[in-house]
Coordinates of N, CA, C and O in Angstrom, one line a residue:
M1 N 10.9 -22.3 -3.3 CA 10.9 -23.3 -4.3 C 10.1 -24.6 -3.7 O 10.5 -25.0 -2.5
L2 N 9.3 -25.1 -4.5 CA 8.7 -26.2 -4.2 C 9.2 -27.6 -4.9 O 9.6 -27.4 -6.2
V3 N 9.4 -28.6 -4.2 CA 9.9 -29.6 -5.0 C 8.9 -30.9 -4.8 O 8.1 -30.9 -3.9
H4 N 9.0 -31.9 -5.9 CA 8.2 -33.1 -5.7 C 9.0 -34.2 -5.1 O 9.9 -34.0 -4.5
E5 N 8.4 -35.2 -4.9 CA 8.8 -36.4 -4.1 C 10.5 -36.8 -4.5 O 11.1 -37.1 -3.7
A6 N 10.6 -36.6 -5.7 CA 12.0 -36.8 -6.2 C 13.1 -35.8 -5.8 O 14.3 -36.0 -6.0
G7 N 12.5 -34.7 -5.5 CA 13.4 -33.5 -5.0 C 13.7 -32.6 -6.2 O 14.4 -31.7 -5.9
D8 N 13.2 -33.0 -7.3 CA 13.3 -31.8 -8.4 C 12.1 -30.8 -8.0 O 11.1 -31.0 -7.7
A9 N 12.5 -29.7 -8.7 CA 11.6 -28.4 -8.5 C 10.4 -28.6 -9.6 O 10.6 -29.1 -10.7
F10 N 9.2 -28.4 -9.1 CA 8.1 -28.3 -9.9 C 8.1 -27.3 -11.0 O 8.9 -26.1 -10.8
T11 N 7.7 -27.7 -12.2 CA 7.6 -26.7 -13.4 C 6.5 -26.0 -13.0 O 5.7 -26.3 -12.2
V12 N 6.2 -24.5 -13.7 CA 5.3 -23.9 -13.3 C 3.8 -24.4 -13.7 O 3.1 -24.4 -13.0
K13 N 3.8 -25.2 -14.9 CA 2.8 -26.0 -15.3 C 2.3 -27.1 -14.2 O 1.1 -27.3 -14.0
Q14 N 3.2 -27.7 -13.6 CA 3.1 -28.9 -12.6 C 2.3 -28.1 -11.5 O 1.4 -28.7 -10.8
L15 N 3.0 -27.1 -11.0 CA 2.6 -26.2 -9.8 C 1.1 -25.7 -10.1 O 0.2 -25.9 -9.2
R16 N 0.8 -25.2 -11.1 CA -0.4 -24.5 -11.5 C -1.4 -25.8 -11.5 O -2.5 -25.7 -10.9
R17 N -1.1 -27.0 -12.1 CA -2.1 -28.1 -12.3 C -2.4 -28.6 -10.8 O -3.5 -28.9 -10.4
R18 N -1.4 -28.7 -10.1 CA -1.7 -29.3 -8.6 C -2.4 -28.3 -7.8 O -3.3 -28.6 -7.1
A19 N -2.2 -26.9 -8.0 CA -2.8 -26.1 -7.0 C -4.5 -26.1 -7.6 O -5.2 -25.9 -6.7
Y20 N -4.6 -26.0 -8.9 CA -6.0 -26.0 -9.4 C -6.7 -27.3 -9.0 O -7.9 -27.2 -8.5
R21 N -6.1 -28.4 -8.9 CA -6.7 -29.8 -8.4 C -7.1 -29.5 -6.9 O -8.0 -29.9 -6.4
L22 N -6.1 -29.0 -6.1 CA -6.4 -28.9 -4.7 C -7.6 -27.8 -4.6 O -8.6 -28.0 -3.7
M23 N -7.7 -26.6 -5.3 CA -8.8 -25.8 -5.2 C -10.2 -26.6 -5.5 O -11.1 -26.3 -4.7
E24 N -10.1 -27.3 -6.6 CA -11.3 -28.2 -6.8 C -11.7 -29.2 -5.7 O -12.8 -29.1 -5.3
L25 N -10.8 -29.8 -5.2 CA -10.9 -30.8 -4.1 C -11.6 -29.9 -2.8 O -12.4 -30.6 -2.1
L26 N -11.1 -28.9 -2.6 CA -11.6 -28.1 -1.5 C -12.8 -27.4 -1.6 O -13.2 -26.8 -0.8
G27 N -13.3 -27.3 -2.9 CA -14.4 -26.7 -3.1 C -14.4 -25.0 -3.3 O -15.2 -24.5 -3.1
L28 N -13.1 -24.7 -3.6 CA -12.8 -23.2 -3.7 C -12.9 -22.8 -5.1 O -12.7 -23.5 -6.1
R29 N -13.2 -21.5 -5.2 CA -13.4 -21.0 -6.4 C -11.9 -20.9 -7.1 O -11.0 -20.7 -6.5
R30 N -11.8 -21.2 -8.4 CA -10.4 -21.5 -9.0 C -10.0 -19.9 -9.5 O -10.6 -19.2 -10.0
V31 N -8.9 -19.6 -8.8 CA -8.2 -18.4 -9.1 C -6.7 -18.6 -9.7 O -6.2 -19.6 -9.5
R32 N -6.3 -17.5 -10.4 CA -5.1 -17.5 -10.8 C -4.1 -17.4 -9.7 O -4.1 -16.8 -8.9
L33 N -3.0 -18.1 -9.8 CA -1.8 -18.1 -8.7 C -1.3 -16.7 -8.7 O -1.0 -16.3 -7.3
Y34 N -1.0 -16.1 -9.6 CA -0.5 -14.7 -9.3 C -1.5 -13.9 -8.8 O -1.3 -12.9 -8.2
G35 N -2.9 -14.1 -9.2 CA -3.9 -13.3 -8.5 C -3.9 -13.5 -6.9 O -4.0 -12.7 -6.1
A36 N -3.6 -14.8 -6.6 CA -3.6 -15.2 -5.0 C -2.5 -14.5 -4.5 O -2.4 -14.2 -3.2
R37 N -1.5 -14.6 -5.1 CA -0.1 -14.1 -4.8 C -0.2 -12.6 -4.5 O 0.0 -12.1 -3.4
S38 N -0.9 -11.6 -5.3 CA -1.2 -10.5 -5.3 C -1.9 -10.1 -4.2 O -1.8 -9.2 -3.2
S39 N -3.1 -10.9 -3.8 CA -4.0 -10.8 -2.8 C -3.2 -10.9 -1.4 O -3.4 -10.4 -0.4
C40 N -2.4 -12.1 -1.4 CA -1.7 -12.3 -0.2 C -0.8 -11.1 0.2 O -0.7 -10.6 1.4
F41 N 0.0 -10.5 -0.7 CA 0.9 -9.4 -0.4 C 0.3 -8.3 -0.2 O 0.6 -7.4 0.7
T42 N -0.8 -7.9 -0.7 CA -1.8 -6.8 -0.4 C -2.3 -6.9 1.0 O -2.3 -5.9 1.8
F43 N -2.9 -8.2 1.3 CA -3.3 -8.3 2.8 C -2.2 -7.9 3.7 O -2.6 -7.4 4.8
L44 N -1.2 -8.5 3.5 CA 0.0 -8.4 4.4 C 0.5 -6.9 4.6 O 0.8 -6.4 5.6
A45 N 0.5 -6.2 3.5 CA 0.8 -4.9 3.4 C -0.1 -3.9 4.2 O 0.3 -3.2 4.9
D46 N -1.5 -4.1 3.9 CA -2.5 -3.6 4.7 C -2.4 -3.7 6.3 O -3.1 -3.0 6.9
N47 N -1.9 -4.9 6.4 CA -1.8 -5.2 7.9 C -0.5 -5.1 8.6 O -0.2 -5.6 9.5
G48 N 0.3 -4.0 7.9 CA 1.4 -3.6 8.6 C 2.8 -4.4 8.4 O 3.8 -3.8 9.0
V49 N 2.8 -5.3 7.5 CA 4.1 -5.9 7.2 C 5.0 -4.9 6.3 O 4.4 -4.5 5.4
P50 N 6.2 -4.7 6.9 CA 7.1 -3.7 6.0 C 7.1 -4.3 4.8 O 7.6 -5.3 4.5
G51 N 7.6 -3.1 3.6 CA 7.8 -3.4 2.3 C 9.0 -4.3 2.2 O 9.0 -5.1 1.3
R52 N 10.1 -4.0 3.0 CA 11.3 -4.9 2.7 C 11.1 -6.3 3.2 O 11.7 -7.3 2.4
I53 N 10.2 -6.7 4.0 CA 9.9 -8.2 4.4 C 9.1 -8.6 3.0 O 9.2 -9.7 2.6
L54 N 8.1 -7.8 2.5 CA 7.5 -8.3 1.4 C 8.3 -8.7 0.2 O 8.0 -9.7 -0.3
A55 N 9.2 -7.6 0.1 CA 10.0 -8.0 -1.1 C 10.9 -9.1 -1.0 O 11.1 -9.9 -1.9
R56 N 11.5 -9.3 0.3 CA 12.2 -10.4 0.5 C 11.4 -11.8 0.3 O 11.9 -12.7 -0.3
W57 N 10.2 -11.8 0.8 CA 9.4 -13.0 0.7 C 8.9 -13.3 -0.7 O 9.0 -14.3 -1.2
A58 N 8.9 -12.2 -1.6 CA 8.5 -12.3 -3.0 C 9.8 -12.7 -3.9 O 9.5 -13.1 -5.0
G59 N 10.9 -12.5 -3.2 CA 12.2 -13.0 -4.1 C 12.7 -11.6 -4.9 O 13.4 -11.9 -5.8
H60 N 12.2 -10.5 -4.5 CA 12.6 -9.3 -5.1 C 13.6 -8.6 -4.4 O 13.7 -8.5 -3.2
T61 N 14.5 -8.0 -5.2 CA 15.6 -7.0 -4.4 C 15.1 -5.7 -4.3 O 15.8 -5.0 -3.5
K62 N 14.0 -5.3 -4.8 CA 13.6 -3.9 -4.8 C 12.1 -3.9 -4.2 O 11.3 -4.7 -4.7
V63 N 12.0 -3.2 -3.1 CA 10.6 -3.0 -2.5 C 9.6 -2.4 -3.5 O 8.5 -3.0 -3.8
K64 N 10.1 -1.4 -4.4 CA 9.3 -0.9 -5.5 C 8.6 -1.8 -6.3 O 7.7 -1.6 -6.7
T65 N 9.5 -2.9 -6.8 CA 9.1 -4.0 -7.7 C 7.7 -4.6 -7.0 O 6.7 -5.0 -7.7
T66 N 7.9 -5.1 -5.8 CA 6.8 -5.8 -5.2 C 5.6 -4.9 -4.9 O 4.6 -5.4 -5.3
K67 N 5.9 -3.5 -4.6 CA 4.6 -2.8 -4.4 C 4.0 -2.5 -5.7 O 2.8 -2.4 -5.9
R68 N 4.7 -2.3 -6.9 CA 4.3 -2.0 -8.1 C 3.4 -3.1 -8.6 O 2.3 -2.9 -9.2
W69 N 3.9 -4.4 -8.4 CA 3.1 -5.5 -9.1 C 2.2 -6.3 -8.4 O 1.5 -6.9 -8.7
Y70 N 2.4 -6.2 -6.9 CA 1.7 -7.2 -6.1 C 0.8 -6.6 -5.0 O -0.1 -7.1 -4.5
V71 N 1.1 -5.4 -4.6 CA 0.3 -4.7 -3.5 C -0.6 -3.7 -4.3 O -0.3 -2.8 -4.9
K72 N -2.0 -4.0 -4.2 CA -3.0 -3.4 -4.9 C -3.8 -2.5 -3.8 O -4.1 -3.1 -2.8
P73 N -4.5 -1.5 -4.3 CA -5.2 -0.7 -3.4 C -6.5 -1.4 -3.2 O -7.2 -2.2 -4.1
D74 N -7.1 -1.4 -1.9 CA -8.5 -2.1 -1.6 C -9.4 -1.1 -1.5 O -9.2 0.1 -1.8
V75 N -10.7 -1.6 -1.4 CA -11.9 -0.6 -1.5 C -11.7 0.5 -0.5 O -12.2 1.6 -0.9
T76 N -11.2 0.3 0.9 CA -11.2 1.3 1.6 C -10.1 2.6 1.2 O -10.4 3.5 1.4
D77 N -9.0 1.9 0.4 CA -8.3 3.1 -0.1 C -8.9 4.0 -1.2 O -8.7 5.1 -1.1
L78 N -9.7 3.1 -1.9 CA -10.4 4.0 -2.9 C -11.4 4.8 -2.4 O -11.8 5.9 -3.0
R79 N -12.1 4.7 -1.3 CA -13.3 5.3 -0.7 C -12.7 6.8 -0.4 O -13.4 7.8 -0.4
G80 N -11.3 6.8 0.1 CA -10.9 8.2 0.4 C -10.7 8.9 -0.9 O -11.0 10.3 -0.6
A81 N -10.3 8.3 -2.0 CA -10.2 9.1 -3.1 C -11.7 9.6 -3.7 O -11.9 10.8 -4.0
T82 N -12.7 8.8 -3.3 CA -14.0 9.3 -4.0 C -14.4 10.3 -2.9 O -15.1 11.3 -3.5
T83 N -14.2 10.4 -1.6 CA -14.6 11.5 -0.9 C -14.0 12.8 -1.4 O -14.5 13.9 -1.4
T84 N -12.5 12.5 -1.7 CA -11.8 13.8 -2.0 C -12.4 14.3 -3.5 O -12.7 15.5 -3.6
W85 N -12.7 13.5 -4.3 CA -13.4 13.8 -5.6 C -14.7 14.4 -5.5 O -15.1 15.4 -6.0
D86 N -15.5 13.9 -4.6 CA -16.7 14.5 -4.2 C -16.7 16.0 -3.9 O -17.4 16.8 -4.3
G87 N -15.7 16.2 -3.0 CA -15.4 17.6 -2.4 C -15.1 18.4 -3.5 O -15.5 19.6 -3.6
L88 N -14.2 18.0 -4.3 CA -13.8 18.9 -5.6 C -15.0 19.2 -6.4 O -15.1 20.3 -7.2
H89 N -15.9 18.1 -6.7 CA -16.9 18.2 -7.6 C -17.9 19.4 -7.1 O -18.3 20.2 -7.9
W90 N -18.2 19.2 -5.7 CA -19.1 20.3 -5.3 C -18.7 21.5 -5.3 O -19.3 22.6 -5.6
V91 N -17.1 21.6 -5.2 CA -16.6 23.1 -5.1 C -16.9 23.7 -6.5 O -17.2 25.0 -6.7
A92 N -16.7 22.8 -7.6 CA -16.8 23.3 -8.9 C -18.0 23.8 -9.2 O -18.4 24.7 -9.8
V93 N -19.0 22.9 -8.9 CA -20.6 23.1 -9.1 C -21.0 24.3 -8.4 O -21.6 25.2 -9.1
E94 N -20.6 24.7 -7.2 CA -21.0 25.8 -6.5 C -20.3 27.0 -7.0 O -20.9 28.1 -7.0
G95 N -19.1 26.9 -7.6 CA -18.5 28.1 -8.3 C -19.3 28.4 -9.4 O -19.0 29.7 -9.8
Q96 N -19.9 27.6 -10.3 CA -20.5 27.8 -11.5 C -21.8 28.5 -11.1 O -22.3 29.4 -12.0
A97 N -22.5 28.3 -10.2 CA -23.7 29.1 -9.7 C -23.8 30.3 -9.6 O -23.1 31.1 -9.6

């Protein structure tokens, strides 16, 4: 939880507004906060951080929730699927000849 100077919690709107202002000041591309959260958890998962730690950090009680909503496959994950698909495709084409 983030709090402002008076010790009260930021509302979602206040947090978003400050984050967007900071992105602008730093010359960064404006991204949605949940997109940044997802990217962060995906990066950590891809670099060996255990699911139970990710879930705890996300504030979730179930690892499954964190993985379902925040850990996304990256390009390297998808390349393996493409290679497998290409192999299946060629087997099918050769079988028709």
